[in-house]
Every structure is written in structure tokens, then in C-alpha cells.
Amino acid sequence: MNNRKGILLMIAAIAAFAVQDAFSRLLAGQYNTLMVVMIRYWVFAAFVITLAIRRPEGIRAALRTRRPVAQALRAILLVVEICVMVYAYTLIGLINAHAVFAVCPLIVVALSGPILGERLTWQRWATVGVGLIGVLIILRPGQAVFSWPALLPLITALFFAAYSVLTRLTARDEPFFASFFWPAFLGAILMTALGLPHWQPIQPHDYPIFAAYAVISILSNWLLQKTYEVAEASAVQPFAYLHFVFIALIGVSFFDETLALPVVLGAALIIAAGIYALWQAPAVSKVHP
């Protein structure tokens, strides 16, 4: 294992995912969200199918699973999470959406006890509590700035946390690549059914943007896969919190978003609690097609 190389790869992967999110926000502002996510899934599915074909054991090994129900549920959870999150970008922006979504690893901690049977110490429960306080600071319920779209990233965090816990569960008796393959494969089928009825003609000047979106989608997932091939997850996972930093830079620079003080304070509290929780236990891979 080469953790130093893995950290650099993780930072590059997270930066690529942030750019991918920016393209999602840009395109979903002009085209139907389901159509945009469908194209994203087509690209991701093509990527994992290509990887499966190139593997010595072939695509049949990637399709083989002992937990078809769990894999199908993972695919559904991820589809819903991505669709709702991309829609949230169009309503409240990248920065606010990701500030709330940062609580996801702490929700994973809370779910890992009852679902996975992991022992949760009072310190880990305390991190969950601190993270929820950070969410309340960001959302500011009862204030004039609060709106229902602000709850959307919290819903996506719950869905992705459930997806992550199921990923841990299937990882106990499934090879890594099968768990990587199935959400992309099934997700592409599901999103095609949902997205095709909402297809909109792509304007000629937007073809380069969709092409760049496809390229960055492949690059981000390739970098993440390489990260976990060369490094320990527990060593690189804390650097996934740089996602919010990159998102903030993109939101301010390209979408005229602002960094409100409560958002900064709340996100800092959530991230600090999350890093402490990761320091106490092995992390869950954050994989976004």
C-alpha cells in the first residue's frame, strides 16, 4: 500500500467529482434533471462495463452476486440520492447543498450500530450529535432564510448513508468490483426508464458541455478506483471532506454563490465531527457515479 500516492489520488478524485457536480448543476439548470442524470449513468455504466470486459475473469464475474436484493436496493438508493441532489443544486446551489450533505458520514455512524452490529461508543454518538447541530446552524429553522428545498440535501444524505451501510454489508461476502459494478449497471437501466420520457433535444452549443461532463464522469470514477487500489481507505477517506472546499471555490467563482457565515460555521462543525469519527473507525468509501 502506498498511502501517500493514495492521498494525492483521492484529492484529484474529489476535485474531479466537484467539477462533475458543477456540470450537473449547469446542465440541470437548462435540461430536465432526470435526463441529465440518465446521461451521467450511461457514461458510468459504459465505464464499469469496459472495466469488467478488460478484467481477466470477465463480465460474468462482475455480474455474479450472492446478494441480488441488496445490490438492487443499493442501485435504487443511489439513483434517488443523485436525482434529488442534482435537483437541489438547481434550487439552493452547490455550496448550501453540500454543506448539509457533509453530515452523511455521521449518519452512517448512527446506522452502523443497529444494522451492522458495530459497537458505538459515546464518543461516536457525540460526533453524530455535533454534526446534527452543524446541520441546524446551516438550515436555521424558524428563520426567514429557511426553505423546504434546504431539506433536500439532508434527504440525500440519509439515502446515501443507507447506500453506504448496505455497501459495507455486501462487502462482507462480495468482491469489491461486483459492488462497484451493480449500482452502475442497474442504475443505468432504471435511469433510462425514468429519463427517456423526459428527453429534450440538446442544443448544438451544449454538445461540448455534455462531452466534458462525460469525460469528467469517467475520470472521477477512474481516479477513485485507483485510490482504493493503492491505499488504505482509512488513510485517504478524511481527504474526501475537501469536496466541500472545492465546491465552495466553484460555487463562488462560477455560479455567483455566496458563503454565508452560518453555512461556513455549520459545515466546519460537521466536517470536524466527521473527521473525528473517521479517526476512530474505518471509513466508508464515498463512491458517486
CSV table of C-alpha atoms in Angstrom, one decimal:
chain,number,residue,atom,x,y,z
A,1,MET,CA,0.0,0.0,0.0
A,2,ASN,CA,1.2,3.5,-0.9
A,3,ASN,CA,-0.9,5.9,1.2
A,4,ARG,CA,1.0,9.0,0.1
A,5,LYS,CA,0.1,8.3,-3.6
A,6,GLY,CA,-3.4,7.3,-2.5
A,7,ILE,CA,-3.9,10.7,-0.8
A,8,LEU,CA,-2.9,12.5,-3.9
A,9,LEU,CA,-5.2,10.4,-6.0
A,10,MET,CA,-8.1,11.0,-3.5
A,11,ILE,CA,-7.6,14.7,-3.7
A,12,ALA,CA,-7.6,14.6,-7.5
A,13,ALA,CA,-10.7,12.3,-7.5
A,14,ILE,CA,-12.6,14.7,-5.1
A,15,ALA,CA,-11.7,17.7,-7.3
A,16,ALA,CA,-13.0,15.8,-10.3
A,17,PHE,CA,-16.2,14.9,-8.5
A,18,ALA,CA,-16.6,18.6,-7.6
A,19,VAL,CA,-16.3,19.6,-11.3
A,20,GLN,CA,-18.8,16.8,-12.2
A,21,ASP,CA,-21.2,18.3,-9.7
A,22,ALA,CA,-20.7,21.8,-11.3
A,23,PHE,CA,-21.6,20.3,-14.7
A,24,SER,CA,-24.6,18.7,-13.2
A,25,ARG,CA,-25.8,22.0,-11.8
A,26,LEU,CA,-25.1,23.8,-15.1
A,27,LEU,CA,-26.9,21.2,-17.3
A,28,ALA,CA,-29.8,20.6,-14.9
A,29,GLY,CA,-30.5,24.3,-14.9
A,30,GLN,CA,-31.2,24.0,-18.7
A,31,TYR,CA,-32.4,20.5,-19.2
A,32,ASN,CA,-34.6,18.1,-17.2
A,33,THR,CA,-32.8,16.7,-14.1
A,34,LEU,CA,-33.8,13.1,-15.0
A,35,MET,CA,-32.3,13.4,-18.5
A,36,VAL,CA,-29.0,14.8,-17.1
A,37,VAL,CA,-28.7,12.1,-14.5
A,38,MET,CA,-29.6,9.5,-17.1
A,39,ILE,CA,-26.7,10.6,-19.4
A,40,ARG,CA,-24.4,10.5,-16.3
A,41,TYR,CA,-25.4,6.9,-15.6
A,42,TRP,CA,-24.9,5.9,-19.3
A,43,VAL,CA,-21.4,7.1,-19.1
A,44,PHE,CA,-20.7,5.5,-15.7
A,45,ALA,CA,-22.2,2.1,-16.9
A,46,ALA,CA,-20.1,2.2,-20.0
A,47,PHE,CA,-17.1,2.8,-17.8
A,48,VAL,CA,-17.7,-0.1,-15.5
A,49,ILE,CA,-18.7,-2.5,-18.3
A,50,THR,CA,-15.5,-1.6,-20.1
A,51,LEU,CA,-13.5,-2.4,-16.9
A,52,ALA,CA,-15.4,-5.7,-16.5
A,53,ILE,CA,-14.6,-6.8,-20.0
A,54,ARG,CA,-10.9,-6.0,-19.6
A,55,ARG,CA,-10.6,-7.9,-16.3
A,56,PRO,CA,-9.2,-11.5,-16.6
A,57,GLU,CA,-12.3,-13.0,-15.0
A,58,GLY,CA,-14.6,-11.2,-17.5
A,59,ILE,CA,-18.0,-9.6,-17.2
A,60,ARG,CA,-19.7,-12.8,-15.9
A,61,ALA,CA,-17.7,-12.5,-12.7
A,62,ALA,CA,-18.9,-8.9,-12.3
A,63,LEU,CA,-22.5,-10.0,-12.7
A,64,ARG,CA,-22.2,-12.8,-10.2
A,65,THR,CA,-23.6,-11.8,-6.8
A,66,ARG,CA,-24.8,-13.6,-3.6
A,67,ARG,CA,-27.0,-10.6,-2.6
A,68,PRO,CA,-29.1,-9.6,-5.6
A,69,VAL,CA,-31.8,-7.9,-3.5
A,70,ALA,CA,-29.2,-5.9,-1.6
A,71,GLN,CA,-27.5,-4.9,-4.8
A,72,ALA,CA,-30.8,-3.8,-6.4
A,73,LEU,CA,-31.6,-1.8,-3.3
A,74,ARG,CA,-28.2,-0.1,-3.4
A,75,ALA,CA,-28.8,0.8,-7.0
A,76,ILE,CA,-32.2,2.3,-6.2
A,77,LEU,CA,-31.0,4.3,-3.2
A,78,LEU,CA,-28.1,5.7,-5.3
A,79,VAL,CA,-30.4,6.7,-8.2
A,80,VAL,CA,-32.8,8.5,-5.9
A,81,GLU,CA,-29.9,10.2,-4.0
A,82,ILE,CA,-28.3,11.5,-7.1
A,83,CYS,CA,-31.5,12.7,-8.8
A,84,VAL,CA,-32.6,14.6,-5.6
A,85,MET,CA,-29.2,16.1,-5.0
A,86,VAL,CA,-28.8,17.4,-8.6
A,87,TYR,CA,-32.3,18.9,-8.3
A,88,ALA,CA,-31.2,20.5,-5.1
A,89,TYR,CA,-28.3,22.1,-6.9
A,90,THR,CA,-30.8,24.0,-9.1
A,91,LEU,CA,-32.8,25.2,-6.1
A,92,ILE,CA,-30.3,26.1,-3.4
A,93,GLY,CA,-26.9,25.9,-5.2
A,94,LEU,CA,-23.8,23.8,-4.8
A,95,ILE,CA,-22.5,25.3,-1.6
A,96,ASN,CA,-25.6,25.0,0.5
A,97,ALA,CA,-26.4,21.6,-0.8
A,98,HIS,CA,-23.0,20.1,0.0
A,99,ALA,CA,-22.8,21.9,3.4
A,100,VAL,CA,-25.8,19.9,4.6
A,101,PHE,CA,-24.8,16.7,2.7
A,102,ALA,CA,-21.5,16.7,4.6
A,103,VAL,CA,-23.4,15.1,7.6
A,104,CYS,CA,-23.7,11.9,5.6
A,105,PRO,CA,-20.7,10.0,7.2
A,106,LEU,CA,-22.1,10.8,10.6
A,107,ILE,CA,-25.5,9.3,9.7
A,108,VAL,CA,-23.5,6.2,8.6
A,109,VAL,CA,-22.0,6.0,12.1
A,110,ALA,CA,-25.5,6.1,13.6
A,111,LEU,CA,-26.8,3.4,11.3
A,112,SER,CA,-23.8,1.1,11.6
A,113,GLY,CA,-24.8,0.0,15.1
A,114,PRO,CA,-28.3,-1.3,14.6
A,115,ILE,CA,-27.8,-2.5,11.0
A,116,LEU,CA,-24.2,-3.8,11.0
A,117,GLY,CA,-23.9,-4.6,14.7
A,118,GLU,CA,-20.9,-2.4,15.2
A,119,ARG,CA,-20.2,-1.1,18.7
A,120,LEU,CA,-20.9,2.6,19.1
A,121,THR,CA,-19.1,4.3,21.9
A,122,TRP,CA,-20.4,7.5,23.5
A,123,GLN,CA,-17.7,9.4,21.7
A,124,ARG,CA,-19.1,8.3,18.3
A,125,TRP,CA,-22.6,9.2,19.3
A,126,ALA,CA,-21.3,12.6,20.4
A,127,THR,CA,-19.9,13.2,16.9
A,128,VAL,CA,-23.3,12.5,15.4
A,129,GLY,CA,-24.9,15.0,17.8
A,130,VAL,CA,-22.3,17.6,17.0
A,131,GLY,CA,-22.9,17.0,13.3
A,132,LEU,CA,-26.6,17.5,13.7
A,133,ILE,CA,-26.0,20.8,15.5
A,134,GLY,CA,-24.0,21.8,12.5
A,135,VAL,CA,-26.9,21.0,10.2
A,136,LEU,CA,-29.3,23.1,12.4
A,137,ILE,CA,-26.8,26.0,12.2
A,138,ILE,CA,-26.9,25.8,8.4
A,139,LEU,CA,-30.6,25.3,8.0
A,140,ARG,CA,-31.5,27.8,10.7
A,141,PRO,CA,-35.1,26.5,11.2
A,142,GLY,CA,-37.5,29.2,12.2
A,143,GLN,CA,-35.6,31.9,10.4
A,144,ALA,CA,-36.7,33.7,7.2
A,145,VAL,CA,-33.8,32.1,5.3
A,146,PHE,CA,-35.2,28.6,5.8
A,147,SER,CA,-37.0,26.9,2.9
A,148,TRP,CA,-38.1,23.4,2.2
A,149,PRO,CA,-35.5,22.9,-0.6
A,150,ALA,CA,-32.9,23.1,2.1
A,151,LEU,CA,-34.1,19.8,3.4
A,152,LEU,CA,-33.4,18.0,0.1
A,153,PRO,CA,-29.6,17.5,0.7
A,154,LEU,CA,-30.5,16.2,4.1
A,155,ILE,CA,-32.7,13.6,2.5
A,156,THR,CA,-30.0,12.7,0.0
A,157,ALA,CA,-27.6,12.3,2.9
A,158,LEU,CA,-30.0,9.8,4.5
A,159,PHE,CA,-30.3,7.9,1.3
A,160,PHE,CA,-26.5,7.8,0.6
A,161,ALA,CA,-25.9,6.8,4.2
A,162,ALA,CA,-28.3,3.8,3.7
A,163,TYR,CA,-26.5,3.0,0.5
A,164,SER,CA,-23.1,3.1,2.3
A,165,VAL,CA,-24.2,0.9,5.1
A,166,LEU,CA,-25.5,-1.6,2.5
A,167,THR,CA,-22.2,-1.4,0.8
A,168,ARG,CA,-20.5,-2.4,4.0
A,169,LEU,CA,-22.9,-5.2,4.4
A,170,THR,CA,-22.4,-6.6,0.9
A,171,ALA,CA,-18.7,-6.2,1.2
A,172,ARG,CA,-18.6,-8.9,3.8
A,173,ASP,CA,-19.1,-11.6,1.3
A,174,GLU,CA,-19.0,-9.9,-2.1
A,175,PRO,CA,-15.8,-8.9,-4.1
A,176,PHE,CA,-15.2,-5.2,-4.4
A,177,PHE,CA,-15.8,-5.0,-8.2
A,178,ALA,CA,-19.2,-6.6,-8.0
A,179,SER,CA,-20.3,-3.9,-5.5
A,180,PHE,CA,-18.8,-1.3,-7.9
A,181,PHE,CA,-20.5,-2.8,-11.0
A,182,TRP,CA,-24.1,-3.4,-9.9
A,183,PRO,CA,-25.1,0.2,-8.9
A,184,ALA,CA,-23.9,1.5,-12.3
A,185,PHE,CA,-25.4,-1.3,-14.3
A,186,LEU,CA,-28.8,-1.4,-12.6
A,187,GLY,CA,-28.8,2.3,-12.1
A,188,ALA,CA,-28.4,2.9,-15.9
A,189,ILE,CA,-31.3,0.6,-16.6
A,190,LEU,CA,-33.5,2.4,-14.1
A,191,MET,CA,-32.5,5.9,-15.1
A,192,THR,CA,-33.1,5.0,-18.8
A,193,ALA,CA,-36.7,4.1,-17.9
A,194,LEU,CA,-37.1,7.3,-15.9
A,195,GLY,CA,-35.1,9.7,-18.1
A,196,LEU,CA,-36.0,8.8,-21.7
A,197,PRO,CA,-39.7,10.0,-21.4
A,198,HIS,CA,-38.2,13.4,-20.3
A,199,TRP,CA,-35.7,13.7,-23.2
A,200,GLN,CA,-35.1,17.2,-24.5
A,201,PRO,CA,-33.3,18.0,-27.8
A,202,ILE,CA,-29.7,19.0,-27.0
A,203,GLN,CA,-28.8,22.4,-28.4
A,204,PRO,CA,-25.7,22.3,-30.7
A,205,HIS,CA,-23.7,24.7,-28.4
A,206,ASP,CA,-24.3,22.3,-25.5
A,207,TYR,CA,-22.7,19.2,-27.1
A,208,PRO,CA,-19.2,20.2,-25.9
A,209,ILE,CA,-20.5,20.7,-22.3
A,210,PHE,CA,-22.2,17.2,-22.4
A,211,ALA,CA,-18.9,15.8,-23.8
A,212,ALA,CA,-16.9,17.4,-21.0
A,213,TYR,CA,-19.5,16.1,-18.5
A,214,ALA,CA,-18.9,12.6,-19.8
A,215,VAL,CA,-15.1,12.8,-19.7
A,216,ILE,CA,-15.1,14.2,-16.1
A,217,SER,CA,-17.5,11.5,-15.0
A,218,ILE,CA,-15.2,8.8,-16.3
A,219,LEU,CA,-12.1,10.5,-14.9
A,220,SER,CA,-13.6,11.0,-11.4
A,221,ASN,CA,-14.6,7.3,-11.0
A,222,TRP,CA,-11.3,6.1,-12.5
A,223,LEU,CA,-9.3,8.2,-10.0
A,224,LEU,CA,-11.4,6.9,-7.1
A,225,GLN,CA,-10.9,3.3,-8.2
A,226,LYS,CA,-7.2,3.8,-8.4
A,227,THR,CA,-7.2,5.5,-5.0
A,228,TYR,CA,-8.6,2.4,-3.3
A,229,GLU,CA,-6.3,0.1,-5.3
A,230,VAL,CA,-3.1,1.7,-3.9
A,231,ALA,CA,-4.1,3.0,-0.4
A,232,GLU,CA,-6.0,2.1,2.7
A,233,ALA,CA,-9.5,3.5,2.9
A,234,SER,CA,-8.9,4.8,6.4
A,235,ALA,CA,-5.8,6.7,5.3
A,236,VAL,CA,-7.4,8.5,2.4
A,237,GLN,CA,-11.1,9.0,3.4
A,238,PRO,CA,-10.6,12.1,5.6
A,239,PHE,CA,-9.4,13.9,2.4
A,240,ALA,CA,-12.9,13.4,0.9
A,241,TYR,CA,-14.0,16.4,3.0
A,242,LEU,CA,-12.0,18.6,0.7
A,243,HIS,CA,-15.1,18.1,-1.6
A,244,PHE,CA,-16.8,21.0,0.2
A,245,VAL,CA,-13.7,23.2,-0.2
A,246,PHE,CA,-13.6,22.6,-4.0
A,247,ILE,CA,-17.4,23.0,-4.2
A,248,ALA,CA,-17.2,26.3,-2.4
A,249,LEU,CA,-14.5,27.6,-4.8
A,250,ILE,CA,-16.5,26.5,-7.8
A,251,GLY,CA,-19.8,27.9,-6.5
A,252,VAL,CA,-18.3,31.3,-5.7
A,253,SER,CA,-16.2,31.6,-8.8
A,254,PHE,CA,-18.6,30.3,-11.5
A,255,PHE,CA,-22.1,30.4,-10.1
A,256,ASP,CA,-22.0,33.7,-8.1
A,257,GLU,CA,-23.0,31.8,-4.9
A,258,THR,CA,-22.1,33.2,-1.5
A,259,LEU,CA,-20.6,31.7,1.6
A,260,ALA,CA,-22.9,32.7,4.4
A,261,LEU,CA,-21.3,32.7,7.8
A,262,PRO,CA,-23.8,30.2,9.3
A,263,VAL,CA,-23.0,27.8,6.4
A,264,VAL,CA,-19.3,28.1,7.0
A,265,LEU,CA,-19.7,27.5,10.7
A,266,GLY,CA,-22.1,24.7,10.3
A,267,ALA,CA,-20.0,22.9,7.7
A,268,ALA,CA,-16.9,23.3,9.8
A,269,LEU,CA,-18.6,21.7,12.7
A,270,ILE,CA,-19.9,18.8,10.6
A,271,ILE,CA,-16.5,18.2,9.0
A,272,ALA,CA,-14.7,18.4,12.3
A,273,ALA,CA,-17.1,15.8,13.8
A,274,GLY,CA,-16.8,13.6,10.7
A,275,ILE,CA,-13.0,13.6,10.7
A,276,TYR,CA,-13.0,12.7,14.4
A,277,ALA,CA,-15.5,9.8,13.7
A,278,LEU,CA,-13.3,8.6,10.8
A,279,TRP,CA,-10.2,8.8,13.1
A,280,GLN,CA,-12.0,6.4,15.5
A,281,ALA,CA,-13.1,3.8,13.0
A,282,PRO,CA,-12.5,2.6,9.3
A,283,ALA,CA,-14.2,4.8,6.8
A,284,VAL,CA,-16.9,4.0,4.3
A,285,SER,CA,-16.0,4.6,0.7
A,286,LYS,CA,-17.7,7.6,-0.8
A,287,VAL,CA,-18.5,6.5,-4.3
A,288,HIS,CA,-20.6,8.8,-6.6
A,289,PRO,CA,-21.1,7.8,-10.2
